[in-house]
């Protein structure tokens, strides 16, 4: 009986060892598969370990986006990225947001060929970013342009009078906190705001003239806020070619980029949805309105986030 008990114990030990090593082998194999997949299909991880053309989507309302800036910088320093496609589909957003991304794209274009591929539209700050690329491609029916800057604010003073609400304020100078939605704007306040607008507008027009190789008068003629189809934009010098991704790749080929390279999308590693205004804000607004989380996401998707843009704005439809 003693021998049988010893045999039973030995068998149990052997089974435990076999189970351990089987588990270890499966884990190692799984890690190997993941590593191999990551090496070949690095786009799911935000990059790639083989030579490729990087694609970055710029969609929705444009605001300052630190994650995107870091992503563009990583693309710029990656030796595996041979060319870049900016897939733009945006009505614009804050002027500062457009400016910060414009400057980062210019840094990127200094090291690698960059082409902008316009989808449905690239208006205002969206067009500003497109102009930072070396070449702009748009569909025949895409919308481009809307070159300009604005500030919009409500005047609820009439409503306040109806409901019997008065605003009391003490301020250091007449133009402090102006313009205000709680009282009609006077001429001095309008003049101050107009100076802001014209200064940023002057800068925007200068960018268009420089990047599109126009005289200032030519740029001004197009910078009256008008929007153009891709075909009109081509005729007016706002874009360089009509087409989609294949046309963008053909242009990259003229800059020494192998057209057979795989196009790898560099995604938002923070999973925020590139260039879309924070969903948290839309959800907060939805909650305040008594909407469910799904209803709040609907607000975000239909562009209600644009209602809450602050500062100077370069956007087609605020």
mmCIF file of C-alpha atoms in Angstrom:
data_model
loop_
_atom_site.group_PDB
_atom_site.id
_atom_site.type_symbol
_atom_site.label_atom_id
_atom_site.label_comp_id
_atom_site.label_asym_id
_atom_site.label_seq_id
_atom_site.Cartn_x
_atom_site.Cartn_y
_atom_site.Cartn_z
ATOM 1 C CA UNK A 1 0.000 0.000 0.000
ATOM 2 C CA UNK A 2 2.908 2.355 0.744
ATOM 3 C CA UNK A 3 4.216 1.926 -2.794
ATOM 4 C CA UNK A 4 0.809 2.657 -4.295
ATOM 5 C CA UNK A 5 0.506 5.849 -2.216
ATOM 6 C CA UNK A 6 3.970 6.991 -3.345
ATOM 7 C CA UNK A 7 3.090 6.259 -6.977
ATOM 8 C CA UNK A 8 -0.111 8.286 -6.622
ATOM 9 C CA UNK A 9 1.773 11.260 -5.152
ATOM 10 C CA UNK A 10 4.408 11.101 -7.920
ATOM 11 C CA UNK A 11 1.725 11.003 -10.584
ATOM 12 C CA UNK A 12 -0.007 14.053 -9.101
ATOM 13 C CA UNK A 13 3.305 15.955 -9.005
ATOM 14 C CA UNK A 14 3.975 15.011 -12.620
ATOM 15 C CA UNK A 15 0.526 16.180 -13.669
ATOM 16 C CA UNK A 16 1.024 19.520 -11.912
ATOM 17 C CA UNK A 17 4.362 20.013 -13.670
ATOM 18 C CA UNK A 18 2.867 19.118 -17.035
ATOM 19 C CA UNK A 19 -0.037 21.495 -16.449
ATOM 20 C CA UNK A 20 2.355 24.318 -15.514
ATOM 21 C CA UNK A 21 4.597 23.838 -18.564
ATOM 22 C CA UNK A 22 1.607 23.483 -20.892
ATOM 23 C CA UNK A 23 0.230 26.781 -19.554
ATOM 24 C CA UNK A 24 3.634 28.427 -19.885
ATOM 25 C CA UNK A 25 3.989 27.184 -23.469
ATOM 26 C CA UNK A 26 0.531 28.491 -24.399
ATOM 27 C CA UNK A 27 1.288 31.883 -22.803
ATOM 28 C CA UNK A 28 4.614 32.167 -24.638
ATOM 29 C CA UNK A 29 2.980 31.208 -27.933
ATOM 30 C CA UNK A 30 0.207 33.774 -27.393
ATOM 31 C CA UNK A 31 2.753 36.496 -26.633
ATOM 32 C CA UNK A 32 4.658 35.523 -29.753
ATOM 33 C CA UNK A 33 1.541 35.796 -31.916
ATOM 34 C CA UNK A 34 0.675 39.190 -30.389
ATOM 35 C CA UNK A 35 4.213 40.462 -30.921
ATOM 36 C CA UNK A 36 4.253 39.223 -34.510
ATOM 37 C CA UNK A 37 0.869 40.768 -35.230
ATOM 38 C CA UNK A 38 2.001 44.041 -33.671
ATOM 39 C CA UNK A 39 5.113 43.992 -35.816
ATOM 40 C CA UNK A 40 3.207 43.458 -39.051
ATOM 41 C CA UNK A 41 0.037 45.378 -38.188
ATOM 42 C CA UNK A 42 1.299 48.146 -35.985
ATOM 43 C CA UNK A 43 -1.557 50.450 -37.031
ATOM 44 C CA UNK A 44 -3.721 48.952 -34.297
ATOM 45 C CA UNK A 45 -1.128 50.161 -31.824
ATOM 46 C CA UNK A 46 -0.819 53.594 -33.389
ATOM 47 C CA UNK A 47 2.188 52.911 -35.575
ATOM 48 C CA UNK A 48 4.108 50.222 -37.480
ATOM 49 C CA UNK A 49 7.497 48.540 -37.398
ATOM 50 C CA UNK A 50 7.819 48.339 -41.189
ATOM 51 C CA UNK A 51 8.147 51.077 -43.781
ATOM 52 C CA UNK A 52 4.756 52.570 -44.566
ATOM 53 C CA UNK A 53 2.715 55.660 -45.391
ATOM 54 C CA UNK A 54 1.134 57.121 -42.268
ATOM 55 C CA UNK A 55 -2.479 58.265 -42.375
ATOM 56 C CA UNK A 56 -3.911 60.646 -39.782
ATOM 57 C CA UNK A 57 -7.611 61.508 -39.625
ATOM 58 C CA UNK A 58 -8.596 65.061 -38.699
ATOM 59 C CA UNK A 59 -12.343 65.044 -38.216
ATOM 60 C CA UNK A 60 -15.081 67.026 -36.506
ATOM 61 C CA UNK A 61 -14.709 70.225 -34.543
ATOM 62 C CA UNK A 62 -11.108 71.349 -34.206
ATOM 63 C CA UNK A 63 -9.806 72.361 -30.803
ATOM 64 C CA UNK A 64 -6.394 72.249 -29.142
ATOM 65 C CA UNK A 65 -5.399 68.589 -29.071
ATOM 66 C CA UNK A 66 -2.223 67.625 -27.211
ATOM 67 C CA UNK A 67 -2.573 63.959 -28.148
ATOM 68 C CA UNK A 68 -2.653 64.758 -31.857
ATOM 69 C CA UNK A 69 0.353 67.068 -31.568
ATOM 70 C CA UNK A 70 2.321 64.273 -29.882
ATOM 71 C CA UNK A 71 1.146 61.791 -32.526
ATOM 72 C CA UNK A 72 2.331 64.042 -35.358
ATOM 73 C CA UNK A 73 5.663 64.510 -33.594
ATOM 74 C CA UNK A 74 6.057 60.735 -33.228
ATOM 75 C CA UNK A 75 5.289 60.323 -36.936
ATOM 76 C CA UNK A 76 7.871 62.965 -37.759
ATOM 77 C CA UNK A 77 10.608 61.139 -35.849
ATOM 78 C CA UNK A 78 9.656 57.638 -37.020
ATOM 79 C CA UNK A 79 12.132 56.220 -39.524
ATOM 80 C CA UNK A 80 9.461 53.785 -40.769
ATOM 81 C CA UNK A 81 7.152 56.576 -41.978
ATOM 82 C CA UNK A 82 8.064 57.556 -45.530
ATOM 83 C CA UNK A 83 5.123 59.848 -46.287
ATOM 84 C CA UNK A 84 1.996 61.200 -44.604
ATOM 85 C CA UNK A 85 -1.652 61.530 -45.645
ATOM 86 C CA UNK A 86 -3.835 63.906 -43.613
ATOM 87 C CA UNK A 87 -7.433 62.776 -44.107
ATOM 88 C CA UNK A 88 -9.386 65.944 -43.296
ATOM 89 C CA UNK A 89 -13.138 66.144 -42.797
ATOM 90 C CA UNK A 90 -13.878 69.171 -40.626
ATOM 91 C CA UNK A 91 -15.956 72.364 -40.649
ATOM 92 C CA UNK A 92 -13.262 74.078 -38.560
ATOM 93 C CA UNK A 93 -13.190 75.051 -34.917
ATOM 94 C CA UNK A 94 -11.145 77.339 -32.705
ATOM 95 C CA UNK A 95 -8.541 79.491 -34.407
ATOM 96 C CA UNK A 96 -5.941 78.543 -31.801
ATOM 97 C CA UNK A 97 -6.673 74.864 -32.340
ATOM 98 C CA UNK A 98 -6.140 75.276 -36.069
ATOM 99 C CA UNK A 99 -2.985 77.320 -35.526
ATOM 100 C CA UNK A 100 -1.354 74.766 -33.214
ATOM 101 C CA UNK A 101 -2.021 71.884 -35.601
ATOM 102 C CA UNK A 102 -0.982 73.973 -38.614
ATOM 103 C CA UNK A 103 2.404 74.642 -37.019
ATOM 104 C CA UNK A 104 2.910 70.962 -36.153
ATOM 105 C CA UNK A 105 2.060 69.909 -39.713
ATOM 106 C CA UNK A 106 4.584 72.415 -41.051
ATOM 107 C CA UNK A 107 7.258 70.879 -38.805
ATOM 108 C CA UNK A 108 6.271 67.442 -40.092
ATOM 109 C CA UNK A 109 6.373 68.586 -43.727
ATOM 110 C CA UNK A 110 9.922 69.827 -43.239
ATOM 111 C CA UNK A 111 11.034 66.199 -42.737
ATOM 112 C CA UNK A 112 8.547 64.105 -44.721
ATOM 113 C CA UNK A 113 6.236 64.696 -47.723
ATOM 114 C CA UNK A 114 2.706 65.483 -46.494
ATOM 115 C CA UNK A 115 -0.474 65.471 -48.587
ATOM 116 C CA UNK A 116 -3.949 66.509 -47.417
ATOM 117 C CA UNK A 117 -6.870 64.394 -48.612
ATOM 118 C CA UNK A 118 -10.158 66.286 -48.141
ATOM 119 C CA UNK A 119 -13.321 64.263 -47.568
ATOM 120 C CA UNK A 120 -16.693 65.958 -47.287
ATOM 121 C CA UNK A 121 -15.224 69.295 -46.262
ATOM 122 C CA UNK A 122 -12.179 71.182 -45.048
ATOM 123 C CA UNK A 123 -13.485 74.609 -44.107
ATOM 124 C CA UNK A 124 -12.052 77.453 -42.021
ATOM 125 C CA UNK A 125 -9.582 75.960 -39.519
ATOM 126 C CA UNK A 126 -9.934 72.663 -41.394
ATOM 127 C CA UNK A 127 -8.701 74.363 -44.561
ATOM 128 C CA UNK A 128 -6.028 76.150 -42.541
ATOM 129 C CA UNK A 129 -4.607 72.757 -41.552
ATOM 130 C CA UNK A 130 -4.896 71.428 -45.111
ATOM 131 C CA UNK A 131 -2.890 74.404 -46.367
ATOM 132 C CA UNK A 132 -0.026 73.368 -44.084
ATOM 133 C CA UNK A 133 0.505 70.272 -46.255
ATOM 134 C CA UNK A 134 2.594 70.252 -49.437
ATOM 135 C CA UNK A 135 -0.291 69.151 -51.657
ATOM 136 C CA UNK A 136 -4.096 69.213 -51.291
ATOM 137 C CA UNK A 137 -6.388 66.647 -52.917
ATOM 138 C CA UNK A 138 -10.193 66.931 -52.706
ATOM 139 C CA UNK A 139 -13.210 65.301 -54.303
ATOM 140 C CA UNK A 140 -15.076 67.189 -57.009
ATOM 141 C CA UNK A 141 -17.961 67.807 -54.626
ATOM 142 C CA UNK A 142 -15.930 68.361 -51.452
ATOM 143 C CA UNK A 143 -16.324 71.728 -49.722
ATOM 144 C CA UNK A 144 -13.235 73.870 -49.126
ATOM 145 C CA UNK A 145 -12.599 77.468 -48.151
ATOM 146 C CA UNK A 146 -14.588 79.565 -45.676
ATOM 147 C CA UNK A 147 -11.415 81.532 -44.993
ATOM 148 C CA UNK A 148 -12.106 83.854 -42.102
ATOM 149 C CA UNK A 149 -12.504 84.366 -38.361
ATOM 150 C CA UNK A 150 -15.497 85.262 -36.197
ATOM 151 C CA UNK A 151 -16.777 85.706 -32.687
ATOM 152 C CA UNK A 152 -20.448 85.071 -31.990
ATOM 153 C CA UNK A 153 -22.274 85.715 -28.756
ATOM 154 C CA UNK A 154 -25.951 85.854 -27.801
ATOM 155 C CA UNK A 155 -27.853 88.901 -26.567
ATOM 156 C CA UNK A 156 -30.337 87.774 -23.928
ATOM 157 C CA UNK A 157 -31.036 91.251 -22.570
ATOM 158 C CA UNK A 158 -34.529 91.281 -24.115
ATOM 159 C CA UNK A 159 -35.364 87.990 -22.443
ATOM 160 C CA UNK A 160 -34.038 89.298 -19.124
ATOM 161 C CA UNK A 161 -36.319 92.334 -19.391
ATOM 162 C CA UNK A 162 -39.327 90.092 -19.996
ATOM 163 C CA UNK A 163 -38.652 87.876 -16.976
ATOM 164 C CA UNK A 164 -37.612 90.787 -14.757
ATOM 165 C CA UNK A 165 -33.901 89.976 -14.324
ATOM 166 C CA UNK A 166 -31.320 92.750 -13.923
ATOM 167 C CA UNK A 167 -27.549 92.448 -14.054
ATOM 168 C CA UNK A 168 -25.504 94.472 -11.601
ATOM 169 C CA UNK A 169 -21.765 94.790 -12.221
ATOM 170 C CA UNK A 170 -18.755 96.744 -11.059
ATOM 171 C CA UNK A 171 -15.738 96.659 -13.361
ATOM 172 C CA UNK A 172 -12.377 98.339 -13.665
ATOM 173 C CA UNK A 173 -12.925 99.794 -17.137
ATOM 174 C CA UNK A 174 -15.731 100.087 -19.724
ATOM 175 C CA UNK A 175 -14.387 97.343 -21.990
ATOM 176 C CA UNK A 176 -13.785 94.785 -19.247
ATOM 177 C CA UNK A 177 -15.784 91.558 -19.844
ATOM 178 C CA UNK A 178 -17.098 92.920 -23.136
ATOM 179 C CA UNK A 179 -18.964 91.895 -25.157
ATOM 180 C CA UNK A 180 -21.531 90.574 -22.714
ATOM 181 C CA UNK A 181 -24.612 88.478 -23.540
ATOM 182 C CA UNK A 182 -26.492 90.346 -20.803
ATOM 183 C CA UNK A 183 -26.613 93.735 -22.525
ATOM 184 C CA UNK A 184 -26.547 95.141 -26.074
ATOM 185 C CA UNK A 185 -23.056 95.707 -27.503
ATOM 186 C CA UNK A 186 -22.047 99.352 -27.935
ATOM 187 C CA UNK A 187 -19.836 100.778 -30.676
ATOM 188 C CA UNK A 188 -16.641 100.807 -28.582
ATOM 189 C CA UNK A 189 -17.110 97.140 -27.755
ATOM 190 C CA UNK A 190 -17.749 96.243 -31.385
ATOM 191 C CA UNK A 191 -14.628 98.165 -32.433
ATOM 192 C CA UNK A 192 -12.508 96.244 -29.916
ATOM 193 C CA UNK A 193 -13.826 92.883 -31.099
ATOM 194 C CA UNK A 194 -13.377 93.869 -34.722
ATOM 195 C CA UNK A 195 -9.685 94.627 -34.084
ATOM 196 C CA UNK A 196 -9.279 91.107 -32.719
ATOM 197 C CA UNK A 197 -11.035 89.586 -35.690
ATOM 198 C CA UNK A 198 -9.121 91.571 -38.301
ATOM 199 C CA UNK A 199 -5.742 90.801 -36.729
ATOM 200 C CA UNK A 200 -6.371 87.043 -36.823
ATOM 201 C CA UNK A 201 -7.981 87.349 -40.257
ATOM 202 C CA UNK A 202 -4.878 89.140 -41.551
ATOM 203 C CA UNK A 203 -2.738 86.253 -40.275
ATOM 204 C CA UNK A 204 -5.038 83.639 -41.857
ATOM 205 C CA UNK A 205 -5.016 85.402 -45.243
ATOM 206 C CA UNK A 206 -1.227 85.596 -45.056
ATOM 207 C CA UNK A 207 -1.049 81.831 -44.545
ATOM 208 C CA UNK A 208 -3.255 81.183 -47.579
ATOM 209 C CA UNK A 209 -1.237 83.565 -49.750
ATOM 210 C CA UNK A 210 2.066 82.002 -48.676
ATOM 211 C CA UNK A 211 1.082 78.348 -48.821
ATOM 212 C CA UNK A 212 -0.965 78.567 -52.024
ATOM 213 C CA UNK A 213 1.591 80.795 -53.758
ATOM 214 C CA UNK A 214 -0.841 83.666 -54.325
ATOM 215 C CA UNK A 215 -0.527 87.398 -54.109
ATOM 216 C CA UNK A 216 -2.220 88.926 -51.102
ATOM 217 C CA UNK A 217 -4.893 90.456 -53.353
ATOM 218 C CA UNK A 218 -5.631 87.032 -54.851
ATOM 219 C CA UNK A 219 -5.953 85.498 -51.384
ATOM 220 C CA UNK A 220 -8.185 88.350 -50.183
ATOM 221 C CA UNK A 221 -10.499 87.843 -53.152
ATOM 222 C CA UNK A 222 -11.113 84.274 -51.953
ATOM 223 C CA UNK A 223 -11.154 85.121 -48.236
ATOM 224 C CA UNK A 224 -14.631 86.640 -48.020
ATOM 225 C CA UNK A 225 -15.980 83.590 -46.190
ATOM 226 C CA UNK A 226 -17.074 81.858 -49.391
ATOM 227 C CA UNK A 227 -17.064 78.091 -49.680
ATOM 228 C CA UNK A 228 -16.111 76.269 -52.875
ATOM 229 C CA UNK A 229 -16.533 72.801 -54.340
ATOM 230 C CA UNK A 230 -13.409 70.806 -55.060
ATOM 231 C CA UNK A 231 -13.665 71.705 -58.741
ATOM 232 C CA UNK A 232 -14.028 75.407 -57.930
ATOM 233 C CA UNK A 233 -11.203 75.149 -55.422
ATOM 234 C CA UNK A 234 -8.941 73.664 -58.096
ATOM 235 C CA UNK A 235 -9.786 76.480 -60.513
ATOM 236 C CA UNK A 236 -9.109 79.079 -57.809
ATOM 237 C CA UNK A 237 -5.849 77.521 -56.634
ATOM 238 C CA UNK A 238 -7.135 76.422 -53.227
ATOM 239 C CA UNK A 239 -6.367 72.754 -53.945
ATOM 240 C CA UNK A 240 -3.922 70.984 -56.256
ATOM 241 C CA UNK A 241 -5.814 67.963 -57.599
ATOM 242 C CA UNK A 242 -9.194 66.279 -57.679
ATOM 243 C CA UNK A 243 -9.432 62.730 -56.351
ATOM 244 C CA UNK A 244 -9.039 60.537 -53.302
ATOM 245 C CA UNK A 245 -6.395 58.469 -51.547
ATOM 246 C CA UNK A 246 -4.965 56.935 -54.737
ATOM 247 C CA UNK A 247 -4.317 60.420 -56.142
ATOM 248 C CA UNK A 248 -2.663 61.411 -52.857
ATOM 249 C CA UNK A 249 -0.422 58.343 -53.040
ATOM 250 C CA UNK A 250 0.473 59.123 -56.660
ATOM 251 C CA UNK A 251 1.674 62.549 -55.530
ATOM 252 C CA UNK A 252 3.727 61.020 -52.719
ATOM 253 C CA UNK A 253 5.349 58.808 -55.355
ATOM 254 C CA UNK A 254 6.624 61.935 -57.121
ATOM 255 C CA UNK A 255 8.434 62.764 -53.871
ATOM 256 C CA UNK A 256 10.262 59.454 -53.742
ATOM 257 C CA UNK A 257 7.760 57.504 -51.649
ATOM 258 C CA UNK A 258 7.166 53.933 -52.852
ATOM 259 C CA UNK A 259 3.524 53.850 -53.969
ATOM 260 C CA UNK A 260 3.353 50.144 -53.051
ATOM 261 C CA UNK A 261 3.918 50.851 -49.364
ATOM 262 C CA UNK A 262 1.035 50.007 -47.085
ATOM 263 C CA UNK A 263 -1.070 52.914 -45.802
ATOM 264 C CA UNK A 264 -1.226 52.593 -42.016
ATOM 265 C CA UNK A 265 -3.638 54.714 -39.988
ATOM 266 C CA UNK A 266 -2.088 56.196 -36.867
ATOM 267 C CA UNK A 267 -5.033 56.301 -34.502
ATOM 268 C CA UNK A 268 -5.742 58.308 -31.393
ATOM 269 C CA UNK A 269 -3.938 56.300 -28.721
ATOM 270 C CA UNK A 270 -6.105 57.874 -26.045
ATOM 271 C CA UNK A 271 -9.232 56.736 -27.919
ATOM 272 C CA UNK A 272 -10.778 60.194 -27.788
ATOM 273 C CA UNK A 273 -11.897 60.382 -31.409
ATOM 274 C CA UNK A 274 -9.499 62.569 -33.290
ATOM 275 C CA UNK A 275 -10.161 66.279 -33.140
ATOM 276 C CA UNK A 276 -13.697 65.867 -31.742
ATOM 277 C CA UNK A 277 -14.613 67.974 -28.796
ATOM 278 C CA UNK A 278 -14.468 66.024 -25.538
ATOM 279 C CA UNK A 279 -17.407 63.653 -25.214
ATOM 280 C CA UNK A 280 -17.368 64.316 -21.512
ATOM 281 C CA UNK A 281 -18.624 67.858 -22.152
ATOM 282 C CA UNK A 282 -21.397 66.654 -24.456
ATOM 283 C CA UNK A 283 -22.404 64.083 -21.861
ATOM 284 C CA UNK A 284 -22.442 66.713 -19.147
ATOM 285 C CA UNK A 285 -24.700 68.904 -21.256
ATOM 286 C CA UNK A 286 -26.885 65.904 -22.014
ATOM 287 C CA UNK A 287 -27.140 65.069 -18.329
ATOM 288 C CA UNK A 288 -28.120 68.641 -17.523
ATOM 289 C CA UNK A 289 -30.885 68.319 -20.122
ATOM 290 C CA UNK A 290 -32.028 65.036 -18.592
ATOM 291 C CA UNK A 291 -30.717 62.910 -21.463
ATOM 292 C CA UNK A 292 -29.248 59.447 -21.108
ATOM 293 C CA UNK A 293 -25.616 58.766 -21.994
ATOM 294 C CA UNK A 294 -26.792 57.625 -25.423
ATOM 295 C CA UNK A 295 -28.672 60.898 -25.887
ATOM 296 C CA UNK A 296 -25.579 62.820 -24.844
ATOM 297 C CA UNK A 297 -23.510 60.978 -27.449
ATOM 298 C CA UNK A 298 -26.095 61.974 -30.055
ATOM 299 C CA UNK A 299 -25.490 65.635 -29.155
ATOM 300 C CA UNK A 300 -21.805 65.034 -29.673
ATOM 301 C CA UNK A 301 -22.270 63.267 -32.983
ATOM 302 C CA UNK A 302 -24.558 65.913 -34.518
ATOM 303 C CA UNK A 303 -22.080 68.668 -33.709
ATOM 304 C CA UNK A 304 -23.775 70.308 -30.729
ATOM 305 C CA UNK A 305 -20.280 70.562 -29.243
ATOM 306 C CA UNK A 306 -19.701 73.525 -31.570
ATOM 307 C CA UNK A 307 -22.109 75.571 -29.482
ATOM 308 C CA UNK A 308 -19.556 75.643 -26.683
ATOM 309 C CA UNK A 309 -16.457 76.818 -28.553
ATOM 310 C CA UNK A 310 -14.828 79.777 -26.851
ATOM 311 C CA UNK A 311 -12.371 82.398 -28.112
ATOM 312 C CA UNK A 312 -11.740 83.308 -31.747
ATOM 313 C CA UNK A 313 -13.365 80.785 -34.041
ATOM 314 C CA UNK A 314 -12.567 79.690 -37.578
ATOM 315 C CA UNK A 315 -15.554 77.532 -38.410
ATOM 316 C CA UNK A 316 -18.013 77.329 -41.279
ATOM 317 C CA UNK A 317 -21.159 76.685 -39.183
ATOM 318 C CA UNK A 318 -20.766 77.561 -35.479
#
